[in-house]
PDB file of C-alpha atoms and ligand atoms in Angstrom:
ATOM      1  CA  UNK A   1     -26.229 219.859 -59.043  1.00  0.00           C
ATOM      2  CA  UNK A   2     -24.337 220.701 -62.248  1.00  0.00           C
ATOM      3  CA  UNK A   3     -25.264 224.110 -63.617  1.00  0.00           C
ATOM      4  CA  UNK A   4     -26.680 224.437 -67.109  1.00  0.00           C
ATOM      5  CA  UNK A   5     -25.119 226.201 -70.074  1.00  0.00           C
ATOM      6  CA  UNK A   6     -26.171 229.505 -71.566  1.00  0.00           C
ATOM      7  CA  UNK A   7     -26.967 229.845 -75.283  1.00  0.00           C
ATOM      8  CA  UNK A   8     -27.711 233.087 -77.085  1.00  0.00           C
ATOM      9  CA  UNK A   9     -29.534 233.088 -80.408  1.00  0.00           C
ATOM     10  CA  UNK A  10     -29.759 236.155 -82.650  1.00  0.00           C
ATOM     11  CA  UNK A  11     -31.103 236.672 -86.126  1.00  0.00           C
ATOM     12  CA  UNK A  12     -32.578 239.531 -88.097  1.00  0.00           C
ATOM     13  CA  UNK A  13     -36.289 240.154 -88.377  1.00  0.00           C
ATOM     14  CA  UNK A  14     -37.656 237.925 -91.179  1.00  0.00           C
ATOM     15  CA  UNK A  15     -35.054 235.213 -90.779  1.00  0.00           C
ATOM     16  CA  UNK A  16     -37.599 232.734 -89.378  1.00  0.00           C
ATOM     17  CA  UNK A  17     -36.075 232.655 -85.918  1.00  0.00           C
ATOM     18  CA  UNK A  18     -39.251 231.908 -83.938  1.00  0.00           C
ATOM     19  CA  UNK A  19     -40.108 228.807 -86.002  1.00  0.00           C
ATOM     20  CA  UNK A  20     -36.562 227.494 -85.664  1.00  0.00           C
ATOM     21  CA  UNK A  21     -36.481 228.305 -81.956  1.00  0.00           C
ATOM     22  CA  UNK A  22     -39.705 226.458 -81.221  1.00  0.00           C
ATOM     23  CA  UNK A  23     -38.325 223.395 -83.013  1.00  0.00           C
ATOM     24  CA  UNK A  24     -35.114 223.669 -80.990  1.00  0.00           C
ATOM     25  CA  UNK A  25     -37.097 223.919 -77.739  1.00  0.00           C
ATOM     26  CA  UNK A  26     -39.096 220.831 -78.719  1.00  0.00           C
ATOM     27  CA  UNK A  27     -35.859 218.957 -79.420  1.00  0.00           C
ATOM     28  CA  UNK A  28     -34.512 218.847 -75.856  1.00  0.00           C
ATOM     29  CA  UNK A  29     -36.456 218.705 -72.621  1.00  0.00           C
ATOM     30  CA  UNK A  30     -33.568 220.175 -70.605  1.00  0.00           C
ATOM     31  CA  UNK A  31     -33.687 223.483 -72.521  1.00  0.00           C
ATOM     32  CA  UNK A  32     -35.496 226.477 -71.097  1.00  0.00           C
ATOM     33  CA  UNK A  33     -36.392 229.704 -72.813  1.00  0.00           C
ATOM     34  CA  UNK A  34     -35.495 232.933 -71.049  1.00  0.00           C
ATOM     35  CA  UNK A  35     -38.581 235.137 -71.135  1.00  0.00           C
ATOM     36  CA  UNK A  36     -37.577 238.772 -71.646  1.00  0.00           C
ATOM     37  CA  UNK A  37     -39.379 241.829 -70.340  1.00  0.00           C
ATOM     38  CA  UNK A  38     -40.484 244.340 -72.962  1.00  0.00           C
ATOM     39  CA  UNK A  39     -42.446 247.546 -73.236  1.00  0.00           C
ATOM     40  CA  UNK A  40     -43.661 246.712 -76.761  1.00  0.00           C
ATOM     41  CA  UNK A  41     -47.348 245.788 -76.964  1.00  0.00           C
ATOM     42  CA  UNK A  42     -48.187 242.091 -77.454  1.00  0.00           C
ATOM     43  CA  UNK A  43     -48.817 240.872 -81.013  1.00  0.00           C
ATOM     44  CA  UNK A  44     -51.857 238.708 -81.689  1.00  0.00           C
ATOM     45  CA  UNK A  45     -51.354 235.290 -80.106  1.00  0.00           C
ATOM     46  CA  UNK A  46     -48.522 236.370 -77.813  1.00  0.00           C
ATOM     47  CA  UNK A  47     -48.977 235.506 -74.149  1.00  0.00           C
ATOM     48  CA  UNK A  48     -47.691 237.379 -71.130  1.00  0.00           C
ATOM     49  CA  UNK A  49     -45.116 235.288 -69.273  1.00  0.00           C
ATOM     50  CA  UNK A  50     -44.674 232.951 -72.258  1.00  0.00           C
ATOM     51  CA  UNK A  51     -43.364 235.050 -75.158  1.00  0.00           C
ATOM     52  CA  UNK A  52     -42.474 238.082 -73.054  1.00  0.00           C
ATOM     53  CA  UNK A  53     -43.347 239.786 -69.826  1.00  0.00           C
ATOM     54  CA  UNK A  54     -45.242 242.765 -71.209  1.00  0.00           C
ATOM     55  CA  UNK A  55     -44.580 245.651 -68.833  1.00  0.00           C
ATOM     56  CA  UNK A  56     -45.065 249.414 -68.704  1.00  0.00           C
ATOM     57  CA  UNK A  57     -42.228 251.890 -69.173  1.00  0.00           C
ATOM     58  CA  UNK A  58     -42.448 252.676 -65.461  1.00  0.00           C
ATOM     59  CA  UNK A  59     -42.105 249.025 -64.469  1.00  0.00           C
ATOM     60  CA  UNK A  60     -39.190 248.554 -66.874  1.00  0.00           C
ATOM     61  CA  UNK A  61     -37.372 251.628 -65.584  1.00  0.00           C
ATOM     62  CA  UNK A  62     -37.930 250.442 -62.028  1.00  0.00           C
ATOM     63  CA  UNK A  63     -36.259 247.133 -62.967  1.00  0.00           C
ATOM     64  CA  UNK A  64     -33.304 249.071 -64.412  1.00  0.00           C
ATOM     65  CA  UNK A  65     -32.955 250.977 -61.123  1.00  0.00           C
ATOM     66  CA  UNK A  66     -33.067 247.720 -59.186  1.00  0.00           C
ATOM     67  CA  UNK A  67     -30.312 246.308 -61.397  1.00  0.00           C
ATOM     68  CA  UNK A  68     -32.643 243.430 -62.246  1.00  0.00           C
ATOM     69  CA  UNK A  69     -31.389 242.904 -65.824  1.00  0.00           C
ATOM     70  CA  UNK A  70     -28.543 240.770 -67.083  1.00  0.00           C
ATOM     71  CA  UNK A  71     -28.721 243.123 -70.090  1.00  0.00           C
ATOM     72  CA  UNK A  72     -31.248 245.495 -71.608  1.00  0.00           C
ATOM     73  CA  UNK A  73     -31.490 247.569 -74.735  1.00  0.00           C
ATOM     74  CA  UNK A  74     -33.863 249.797 -76.677  1.00  0.00           C
ATOM     75  CA  UNK A  75     -35.008 248.444 -80.014  1.00  0.00           C
ATOM     76  CA  UNK A  76     -37.684 249.904 -82.310  1.00  0.00           C
ATOM     77  CA  UNK A  77     -38.433 252.534 -79.649  1.00  0.00           C
ATOM     78  CA  UNK A  78     -39.243 249.875 -77.044  1.00  0.00           C
ATOM     79  CA  UNK A  79     -37.266 248.443 -74.155  1.00  0.00           C
ATOM     80  CA  UNK A  80     -36.202 244.795 -74.086  1.00  0.00           C
ATOM     81  CA  UNK A  81     -34.367 243.181 -71.165  1.00  0.00           C
ATOM     82  CA  UNK A  82     -33.280 239.818 -69.812  1.00  0.00           C
ATOM     83  CA  UNK A  83     -34.263 239.392 -66.141  1.00  0.00           C
ATOM     84  CA  UNK A  84     -31.080 238.220 -64.385  1.00  0.00           C
ATOM     85  CA  UNK A  85     -32.695 236.300 -61.523  1.00  0.00           C
ATOM     86  CA  UNK A  86     -34.818 234.271 -63.923  1.00  0.00           C
ATOM     87  CA  UNK A  87     -31.774 233.196 -65.965  1.00  0.00           C
ATOM     88  CA  UNK A  88     -29.883 232.195 -62.819  1.00  0.00           C
ATOM     89  CA  UNK A  89     -32.870 230.254 -61.534  1.00  0.00           C
ATOM     90  CA  UNK A  90     -33.368 228.441 -64.848  1.00  0.00           C
ATOM     91  CA  UNK A  91     -29.683 227.561 -65.059  1.00  0.00           C
ATOM     92  CA  UNK A  92     -30.092 225.572 -61.847  1.00  0.00           C
ATOM     93  CA  UNK A  93     -32.514 223.303 -63.678  1.00  0.00           C
ATOM     94  CA  UNK A  94     -31.057 222.979 -67.154  1.00  0.00           C
ATOM     95  CA  UNK A  95     -29.689 224.887 -70.130  1.00  0.00           C
ATOM     96  CA  UNK A  96     -31.035 228.288 -71.038  1.00  0.00           C
ATOM     97  CA  UNK A  97     -31.648 229.941 -74.423  1.00  0.00           C
ATOM     98  CA  UNK A  98     -31.812 233.708 -74.836  1.00  0.00           C
ATOM     99  CA  UNK A  99     -33.369 235.122 -78.007  1.00  0.00           C
ATOM    100  CA  UNK A 100     -31.829 238.588 -78.067  1.00  0.00           C
ATOM    101  CA  UNK A 101     -30.345 240.971 -80.615  1.00  0.00           C
ATOM    102  CA  UNK A 102     -26.561 241.516 -81.029  1.00  0.00           C
ATOM    103  CA  UNK A 103     -26.125 244.471 -78.632  1.00  0.00           C
ATOM    104  CA  UNK A 104     -27.695 242.428 -75.833  1.00  0.00           C
ATOM    105  CA  UNK A 105     -25.778 239.321 -76.896  1.00  0.00           C
ATOM    106  CA  UNK A 106     -22.411 241.056 -76.541  1.00  0.00           C
ATOM    107  CA  UNK A 107     -23.418 242.621 -73.218  1.00  0.00           C
ATOM    108  CA  UNK A 108     -24.297 239.183 -71.849  1.00  0.00           C
ATOM    109  CA  UNK A 109     -21.038 237.793 -73.227  1.00  0.00           C
ATOM    110  CA  UNK A 110     -19.063 240.377 -71.244  1.00  0.00           C
ATOM    111  CA  UNK A 111     -20.746 239.210 -68.030  1.00  0.00           C
ATOM    112  CA  UNK A 112     -20.904 235.537 -68.972  1.00  0.00           C
ATOM    113  CA  UNK A 113     -17.925 234.727 -71.223  1.00  0.00           C
ATOM    114  CA  UNK A 114     -18.922 231.053 -71.140  1.00  0.00           C
ATOM    115  CA  UNK A 115     -22.113 231.758 -73.146  1.00  0.00           C
ATOM    116  CA  UNK A 116     -22.341 230.246 -76.647  1.00  0.00           C
ATOM    117  CA  UNK A 117     -23.444 232.733 -79.321  1.00  0.00           C
ATOM    118  CA  UNK A 118     -25.348 231.398 -82.334  1.00  0.00           C
ATOM    119  CA  UNK A 119     -26.378 233.591 -85.264  1.00  0.00           C
ATOM    120  CA  UNK A 120     -29.218 232.529 -87.575  1.00  0.00           C
ATOM    121  CA  UNK A 121     -28.852 233.889 -91.063  1.00  0.00           C
ATOM    122  CA  UNK A 122     -31.151 233.927 -94.114  1.00  0.00           C
ATOM    123  CA  UNK A 123     -29.941 231.972 -97.180  1.00  0.00           C
ATOM    124  CA  UNK A 124     -29.448 235.278 -99.028  1.00  0.00           C
ATOM    125  CA  UNK A 125     -30.184 238.964 -98.782  1.00  0.00           C
ATOM    126  CA  UNK A 126     -32.853 238.640-101.513  1.00  0.00           C
ATOM    127  CA  UNK A 127     -34.542 235.860 -99.551  1.00  0.00           C
ATOM    128  CA  UNK A 128     -34.577 237.937 -96.351  1.00  0.00           C
ATOM    129  CA  UNK A 129     -36.172 240.837 -98.203  1.00  0.00           C
ATOM    130  CA  UNK A 130     -38.709 238.490 -99.822  1.00  0.00           C
ATOM    131  CA  UNK A 131     -39.632 236.989 -96.415  1.00  0.00           C
ATOM    132  CA  UNK A 132     -40.015 240.433 -94.840  1.00  0.00           C
ATOM    133  CA  UNK A 133     -42.290 241.599 -97.646  1.00  0.00           C
ATOM    134  CA  UNK A 134     -44.199 238.311 -97.637  1.00  0.00           C
ATOM    135  CA  UNK A 135     -45.441 238.958 -94.115  1.00  0.00           C
ATOM    136  CA  UNK A 136     -47.858 241.504 -95.516  1.00  0.00           C
ATOM    137  CA  UNK A 137     -48.352 243.232 -92.162  1.00  0.00           C
ATOM    138  CA  UNK A 138     -45.439 245.600 -92.582  1.00  0.00           C
ATOM    139  CA  UNK A 139     -45.379 249.016 -94.260  1.00  0.00           C
ATOM    140  CA  UNK A 140     -42.672 250.001 -96.804  1.00  0.00           C
ATOM    141  CA  UNK A 141     -41.247 252.345 -94.185  1.00  0.00           C
ATOM    142  CA  UNK A 142     -41.053 249.522 -91.623  1.00  0.00           C
ATOM    143  CA  UNK A 143     -39.507 247.195 -94.217  1.00  0.00           C
ATOM    144  CA  UNK A 144     -36.806 249.773 -94.968  1.00  0.00           C
ATOM    145  CA  UNK A 145     -36.069 250.190 -91.223  1.00  0.00           C
ATOM    146  CA  UNK A 146     -35.902 246.422 -90.706  1.00  0.00           C
ATOM    147  CA  UNK A 147     -33.647 245.901 -93.736  1.00  0.00           C
ATOM    148  CA  UNK A 148     -31.272 248.587 -92.506  1.00  0.00           C
ATOM    149  CA  UNK A 149     -31.181 246.961 -89.093  1.00  0.00           C
ATOM    150  CA  UNK A 150     -30.767 243.480 -90.656  1.00  0.00           C
ATOM    151  CA  UNK A 151     -27.762 244.757 -92.625  1.00  0.00           C
ATOM    152  CA  UNK A 152     -26.113 245.920 -89.404  1.00  0.00           C
ATOM    153  CA  UNK A 153     -27.014 242.694 -87.586  1.00  0.00           C
ATOM    154  CA  UNK A 154     -25.502 240.609 -90.390  1.00  0.00           C
ATOM    155  CA  UNK A 155     -22.265 242.551 -90.065  1.00  0.00           C
ATOM    156  CA  UNK A 156     -22.072 241.347 -86.454  1.00  0.00           C
ATOM    157  CA  UNK A 157     -22.181 237.651 -87.310  1.00  0.00           C
ATOM    158  CA  UNK A 158     -18.357 237.315 -87.330  1.00  0.00           C
ATOM    159  CA  UNK A 159     -18.446 237.870 -83.563  1.00  0.00           C
ATOM    160  CA  UNK A 160     -20.677 234.839 -82.986  1.00  0.00           C
ATOM    161  CA  UNK A 161     -19.297 231.372 -82.285  1.00  0.00           C
ATOM    162  CA  UNK A 162     -21.604 229.769 -84.852  1.00  0.00           C
ATOM    163  CA  UNK A 163     -23.507 230.982 -87.901  1.00  0.00           C
ATOM    164  CA  UNK A 164     -26.345 228.734 -89.047  1.00  0.00           C
ATOM    165  CA  UNK A 165     -28.201 229.359 -92.320  1.00  0.00           C
ATOM    166  CA  UNK A 166     -31.948 228.961 -92.197  1.00  0.00           C
ATOM    167  CA  UNK A 167     -32.731 227.619 -95.652  1.00  0.00           C
ATOM    168  CA  UNK A 168     -35.013 225.016 -94.123  1.00  0.00           C
ATOM    169  CA  UNK A 169     -36.344 225.303 -90.558  1.00  0.00           C
ATOM    170  CA  UNK A 170     -35.993 221.614 -89.540  1.00  0.00           C
ATOM    171  CA  UNK A 171     -32.437 221.388 -90.840  1.00  0.00           C
ATOM    172  CA  UNK A 172     -31.515 224.686 -89.175  1.00  0.00           C
ATOM    173  CA  UNK A 173     -33.011 223.545 -85.837  1.00  0.00           C
ATOM    174  CA  UNK A 174     -31.099 220.244 -86.117  1.00  0.00           C
ATOM    175  CA  UNK A 175     -27.819 222.083 -86.610  1.00  0.00           C
ATOM    176  CA  UNK A 176     -28.499 224.223 -83.537  1.00  0.00           C
ATOM    177  CA  UNK A 177     -29.459 221.146 -81.513  1.00  0.00           C
ATOM    178  CA  UNK A 178     -26.188 219.572 -82.570  1.00  0.00           C
ATOM    179  CA  UNK A 179     -24.229 222.609 -81.314  1.00  0.00           C
ATOM    180  CA  UNK A 180     -26.184 222.559 -78.054  1.00  0.00           C
ATOM    181  CA  UNK A 181     -25.567 218.836 -77.570  1.00  0.00           C
ATOM    182  CA  UNK A 182     -21.847 219.326 -78.080  1.00  0.00           C
ATOM    183  CA  UNK A 183     -21.632 222.153 -75.523  1.00  0.00           C
ATOM    184  CA  UNK A 184     -24.186 220.821 -73.068  1.00  0.00           C
ATOM    185  CA  UNK A 185     -22.492 217.480 -72.642  1.00  0.00           C
ATOM    186  CA  UNK A 186     -19.080 219.091 -72.256  1.00  0.00           C
ATOM    187  CA  UNK A 187     -17.732 219.391 -68.731  1.00  0.00           C
TER     188      UNK A 187
HETATM  189  P1  5GP B   1     -39.637 241.315 -81.390  1.00  0.00           P
HETATM  190  O1  5GP B   1     -40.217 242.611 -80.979  1.00  0.00           O
HETATM  191  O2  5GP B   1     -39.744 241.067 -82.879  1.00  0.00           O
HETATM  192  O3  5GP B   1     -40.148 240.159 -80.565  1.00  0.00           O
HETATM  193  O4  5GP B   1     -38.073 241.375 -81.062  1.00  0.00           O
HETATM  194  C1  5GP B   1     -37.266 242.354 -81.617  1.00  0.00           C
HETATM  195  C2  5GP B   1     -35.810 242.065 -81.303  1.00  0.00           C
HETATM  196  O5  5GP B   1     -35.565 242.167 -79.913  1.00  0.00           O
HETATM  197  C3  5GP B   1     -35.363 240.651 -81.717  1.00  0.00           C
HETATM  198  O6  5GP B   1     -34.125 240.769 -82.406  1.00  0.00           O
HETATM  199  C4  5GP B   1     -35.175 239.941 -80.404  1.00  0.00           C
HETATM  200  O7  5GP B   1     -34.155 238.960 -80.491  1.00  0.00           O
HETATM  201  C5  5GP B   1     -34.751 241.094 -79.508  1.00  0.00           C
HETATM  202  N1  5GP B   1     -34.962 240.835 -78.066  1.00  0.00           N
HETATM  203  C6  5GP B   1     -35.949 240.123 -77.482  1.00  0.00           C
HETATM  204  N2  5GP B   1     -35.780 240.102 -76.155  1.00  0.00           N
HETATM  205  C7  5GP B   1     -34.651 240.801 -75.887  1.00  0.00           C
HETATM  206  C8  5GP B   1     -33.938 241.122 -74.684  1.00  0.00           C
HETATM  207  O8  5GP B   1     -34.292 240.766 -73.574  1.00  0.00           O
HETATM  208  N3  5GP B   1     -32.828 241.879 -74.835  1.00  0.00           N
HETATM  209  C9  5GP B   1     -32.358 242.302 -76.045  1.00  0.00           C
HETATM  210  N4  5GP B   1     -31.249 243.007 -76.074  1.00  0.00           N
HETATM  211  N5  5GP B   1     -33.005 242.015 -77.186  1.00  0.00           N
HETATM  212  C10 5GP B   1     -34.136 241.278 -77.114  1.00  0.00           C
END
């Protein structure tokens, strides 16, 4: 059977990535989401095995020793990693989307140069800041950390194959689906 294609999506905190991603996933039945392992605690509504595999530091470090990750990185004092076997397995059945930050994206690209890298960007810096503040669940200190990180992430966008602006979630998801269709149907 033909193997699926690998897509990597990155975007700074506050860019609206999860809404766009869920619309993208709804748009094609042959797309599968790669569920990462993380040591960060679940947020309300997040489910183990769906959003992430929520694991202990010990379990994560054991996976590192077993070379179980396609890539892994520390972010916000927590570990995040893409389980390699899961990606390979999913690629046998369709196309796979990874939602990972730029360090992880470039590490995967080194191992899988065929991966397509898509960067989701906010319409403007002011809008990103407004969206981050609008969440209401984030302290000023956290906002400052996230903005600093977002600035660095935005500087990485030149290294992505595609940059898609999220001024409207449906339109942004459609653009991503268009990119996926182009690549997925390519031999
Ligand atoms: P959050 O904690 O908000 O779900 O995710 C924080 C950041 O970690 C996001 O930028 C997300 O894309 C990234 N991330 C999620 N899973 C992985 C992973 O497996 N590897 C890497 N490198 N980053 C990840």
